[in-house]
Amino acid sequence: MSTTATAATFDPAEFRKALGTFATGVTIITACAPDGTLVGLTANSFNSVSLNPPLVLWSLATNSLSLEAFRGAEYWAVHVLSADQEELSGRFARRGEDKFAGLDLDEGPGGTPLLKNCAARFVCRTASQYEGGDHLIFIGEVLSFDRDESAPLVFHGGRYAHATRRDPADSKPRSAHLAGSFGEDFLGYLLGRSHFRFFAQIRPHLADAGLSDEEFYVLSSLTLKPTLSESDLSIGLNGVLDDRSQQAVQSLVGRGLARRSPEPSGADEGAAYELTESGRQCALRLIAAAKAVESQVLERLGYNDAQVLKSLLNRLLAVIDPEGKTLWDSASGPVSEPT
Ligand SMILES: Cc1cc2nc3c(=O)[nH]c(=O)nc-3n(C[C@H](O)[C@H](O)[C@H](O)COP(=O)(O)O)c2cc1C
């Protein structure tokens, strides 16, 4: 253990951090106050208590603006948020605004507002309330519930997180003689094979347009800004392409898909290039085809795991390419998508 503390000495911030090691889901609890006001807040203190009778609990800070409303409400509803509801969680964690404005609601008993598209919902009747230090603990009898298959939003260490299924292969013991050898577990193999198989699905579209991978990279980078200098291009393609980008630019120019811009680029930035109209059409068609391939792959992976994968790849890039700049950081005036 890196930190030990006793009740007499411990620091509240450290106590919070220690509690935050317990990963939870995220819920929004709603009720209709006796005067008809709708109240709701984000809460991760939710937990199950009993299966028979069906009971759940959560606790509310005694300084909550909704304290009196929940104290007096006979019914309340717990909404377990799905992975794509982080924004809704943020909205219900802010005090003093109309949290329900513009939301499409169902109505539960006693006018309880019910949010839509959650991972699960439990409609409850208050069974007991207990004081618990600076919180009031509510125990509710579950009257009804529904759920869908969406992945849950997770809260851990004071931040939102992703939950993803573990691959059964992750827990398989690896034989000692394989531990030091090149194999299926090697990151380079997994990344390389993923890249190769993914691009194998895009390449037929490039072949139809008579373009190489390099030419496609340059062509698609040129959609990010009206003109790109040679130095912009090398930022954009840094880590994706080596000095083959110059050859690819010249080939695009030779085929009438790009041209040297009449606008001079800044000092030391080299020549500037822009797409011709046919280059723009070609780029948009190929990007749309590449995005369609991406959608099919990500749909099979599922929304949540797709988010997890992208988040981890971004973190990997931050580790192995910490100085890496991208054109996205400064891109302005991208070429619009086809309608
Ligand atoms: C992930 C997360 C979990 C939270 N859990 C609780 C909780 O269990 N109980 C609580 O009283 N507040 C909790 N809060 C804080 C409330 O959502 C926040 O204080 C809210 O503004 C209270 O609104 P109100 O004062 O309008 O009732 C949590 C906030 C977040 C972001």
PDB file of N, CA and C and ligand atoms in Angstrom, residues 26 41-45 59-61 64-66 92-96 99 135 155 160, ligand 1:
ATOM      1  N   VAL A  26     -22.554   5.133 -13.700  1.00  0.00           N
ATOM      2  CA  VAL A  26     -23.047   6.486 -13.435  1.00  0.00           C
ATOM      3  C   VAL A  26     -24.564   6.461 -13.637  1.00  0.00           C
ATOM      4  N   LEU A  41     -30.367  14.483 -10.419  1.00  0.00           N
ATOM      5  CA  LEU A  41     -28.925  14.715 -10.274  1.00  0.00           C
ATOM      6  C   LEU A  41     -28.159  13.459 -10.672  1.00  0.00           C
ATOM      7  N   THR A  42     -26.916  13.687 -11.036  1.00  0.00           N
ATOM      8  CA  THR A  42     -26.008  12.591 -11.356  1.00  0.00           C
ATOM      9  C   THR A  42     -25.532  11.976 -10.046  1.00  0.00           C
ATOM     10  N   ALA A  43     -25.536  10.654  -9.969  1.00  0.00           N
ATOM     11  CA  ALA A  43     -25.112   9.993  -8.724  1.00  0.00           C
ATOM     12  C   ALA A  43     -24.417   8.675  -9.035  1.00  0.00           C
ATOM     13  N   ASN A  44     -23.306   8.450  -8.371  1.00  0.00           N
ATOM     14  CA  ASN A  44     -22.658   7.134  -8.537  1.00  0.00           C
ATOM     15  C   ASN A  44     -22.695   6.346  -7.235  1.00  0.00           C
ATOM     16  N   SER A  45     -23.500   6.823  -6.257  1.00  0.00           N
ATOM     17  CA  SER A  45     -23.613   6.096  -4.996  1.00  0.00           C
ATOM     18  C   SER A  45     -24.660   4.984  -5.092  1.00  0.00           C
ATOM     19  N   SER A  59     -27.272   7.645  -2.227  1.00  0.00           N
ATOM     20  CA  SER A  59     -27.219   8.665  -1.182  1.00  0.00           C
ATOM     21  C   SER A  59     -27.092  10.049  -1.801  1.00  0.00           C
ATOM     22  N   LEU A  60     -27.726  11.000  -1.110  1.00  0.00           N
ATOM     23  CA  LEU A  60     -27.828  12.379  -1.611  1.00  0.00           C
ATOM     24  C   LEU A  60     -27.150  13.313  -0.614  1.00  0.00           C
ATOM     25  N   ALA A  61     -26.269  14.171  -1.121  1.00  0.00           N
ATOM     26  CA  ALA A  61     -25.589  15.143  -0.246  1.00  0.00           C
ATOM     27  C   ALA A  61     -26.633  16.051   0.401  1.00  0.00           C
ATOM     28  N   SER A  64     -27.545  19.314  -1.231  1.00  0.00           N
ATOM     29  CA  SER A  64     -28.137  19.312  -2.576  1.00  0.00           C
ATOM     30  C   SER A  64     -29.357  20.235  -2.632  1.00  0.00           C
ATOM     31  N   LEU A  65     -29.490  20.933  -3.744  1.00  0.00           N
ATOM     32  CA  LEU A  65     -30.655  21.809  -3.923  1.00  0.00           C
ATOM     33  C   LEU A  65     -31.941  20.977  -4.021  1.00  0.00           C
ATOM     34  N   SER A  66     -31.780  19.683  -4.317  1.00  0.00           N
ATOM     35  CA  SER A  66     -32.972  18.839  -4.490  1.00  0.00           C
ATOM     36  C   SER A  66     -33.322  18.066  -3.223  1.00  0.00           C
ATOM     37  N   PHE A  92     -26.612  16.911 -15.543  1.00  0.00           N
ATOM     38  CA  PHE A  92     -27.302  16.668 -14.266  1.00  0.00           C
ATOM     39  C   PHE A  92     -26.356  16.783 -13.067  1.00  0.00           C
ATOM     40  N   ALA A  93     -25.065  17.006 -13.332  1.00  0.00           N
ATOM     41  CA  ALA A  93     -24.123  17.213 -12.221  1.00  0.00           C
ATOM     42  C   ALA A  93     -23.961  18.703 -11.930  1.00  0.00           C
ATOM     43  N   ARG A  94     -24.566  19.561 -12.777  1.00  0.00           N
ATOM     44  CA  ARG A  94     -24.461  21.014 -12.541  1.00  0.00           C
ATOM     45  C   ARG A  94     -25.658  21.480 -11.733  1.00  0.00           C
ATOM     46  N   ARG A  95     -25.394  22.381 -10.796  1.00  0.00           N
ATOM     47  CA  ARG A  95     -26.474  22.863  -9.939  1.00  0.00           C
ATOM     48  C   ARG A  95     -27.200  24.024 -10.594  1.00  0.00           C
ATOM     49  N   GLY A  96     -28.444  24.168 -10.178  1.00  0.00           N
ATOM     50  CA  GLY A  96     -29.168  25.400 -10.451  1.00  0.00           C
ATOM     51  C   GLY A  96     -29.442  25.721 -11.903  1.00  0.00           C
ATOM     52  N   LYS A  99     -32.377  21.342 -15.720  1.00  0.00           N
ATOM     53  CA  LYS A  99     -31.682  20.165 -16.257  1.00  0.00           C
ATOM     54  C   LYS A  99     -32.517  19.410 -17.289  1.00  0.00           C
ATOM     55  N   HIS A 135     -24.673  12.894   4.051  1.00  0.00           N
ATOM     56  CA  HIS A 135     -25.583  12.395   3.006  1.00  0.00           C
ATOM     57  C   HIS A 135     -26.849  11.816   3.631  1.00  0.00           C
ATOM     58  N   PHE A 155     -17.294   5.451 -14.078  1.00  0.00           N
ATOM     59  CA  PHE A 155     -16.612   6.531 -13.369  1.00  0.00           C
ATOM     60  C   PHE A 155     -15.539   5.901 -12.497  1.00  0.00           C
ATOM     61  N   TYR A 160     -14.518  10.003 -16.088  1.00  0.00           N
ATOM     62  CA  TYR A 160     -15.293   9.018 -16.842  1.00  0.00           C
ATOM     63  C   TYR A 160     -14.333   8.022 -17.479  1.00  0.00           C
TER      64      TYR A 160
HETATM   65  C1  LIG B   1     -20.012  10.958 -11.489  1.00  0.00           C
HETATM   66  C2  LIG B   1     -20.711  11.760 -10.432  1.00  0.00           C
HETATM   67  C3  LIG B   1     -21.301  11.124  -9.348  1.00  0.00           C
HETATM   68  C4  LIG B   1     -21.985  11.825  -8.367  1.00  0.00           C
HETATM   69  N1  LIG B   1     -22.576  11.162  -7.340  1.00  0.00           N
HETATM   70  C5  LIG B   1     -23.307  11.828  -6.429  1.00  0.00           C
HETATM   71  C6  LIG B   1     -24.035  11.114  -5.421  1.00  0.00           C
HETATM   72  O1  LIG B   1     -24.016   9.901  -5.361  1.00  0.00           O
HETATM   73  N2  LIG B   1     -24.759  11.845  -4.533  1.00  0.00           N
HETATM   74  C7  LIG B   1     -24.810  13.211  -4.579  1.00  0.00           C
HETATM   75  O2  LIG B   1     -25.495  13.812  -3.746  1.00  0.00           O
HETATM   76  N3  LIG B   1     -24.142  13.907  -5.543  1.00  0.00           N
HETATM   77  C8  LIG B   1     -23.409  13.246  -6.464  1.00  0.00           C
HETATM   78  N4  LIG B   1     -22.765  13.922  -7.472  1.00  0.00           N
HETATM   79  C9  LIG B   1     -22.832  15.376  -7.480  1.00  0.00           C
HETATM   80  C10 LIG B   1     -24.173  15.898  -7.974  1.00  0.00           C
HETATM   81  O3  LIG B   1     -24.508  15.365  -9.243  1.00  0.00           O
HETATM   82  C11 LIG B   1     -24.099  17.417  -8.105  1.00  0.00           C
HETATM   83  O4  LIG B   1     -23.710  17.956  -6.860  1.00  0.00           O
HETATM   84  C12 LIG B   1     -25.389  18.037  -8.532  1.00  0.00           C
HETATM   85  O5  LIG B   1     -25.124  19.364  -8.927  1.00  0.00           O
HETATM   86  C13 LIG B   1     -26.403  18.103  -7.468  1.00  0.00           C
HETATM   87  O6  LIG B   1     -27.487  18.805  -8.011  1.00  0.00           O
HETATM   88  P1  LIG B   1     -28.582  19.522  -7.120  1.00  0.00           P
HETATM   89  O7  LIG B   1     -27.872  20.359  -6.102  1.00  0.00           O
HETATM   90  O8  LIG B   1     -29.360  20.295  -8.145  1.00  0.00           O
HETATM   91  O9  LIG B   1     -29.383  18.417  -6.473  1.00  0.00           O
HETATM   92  C14 LIG B   1     -22.072  13.230  -8.449  1.00  0.00           C
HETATM   93  C15 LIG B   1     -21.491  13.892  -9.542  1.00  0.00           C
HETATM   94  C16 LIG B   1     -20.827  13.161 -10.520  1.00  0.00           C
HETATM   95  C17 LIG B   1     -20.237  13.876 -11.697  1.00  0.00           C
END
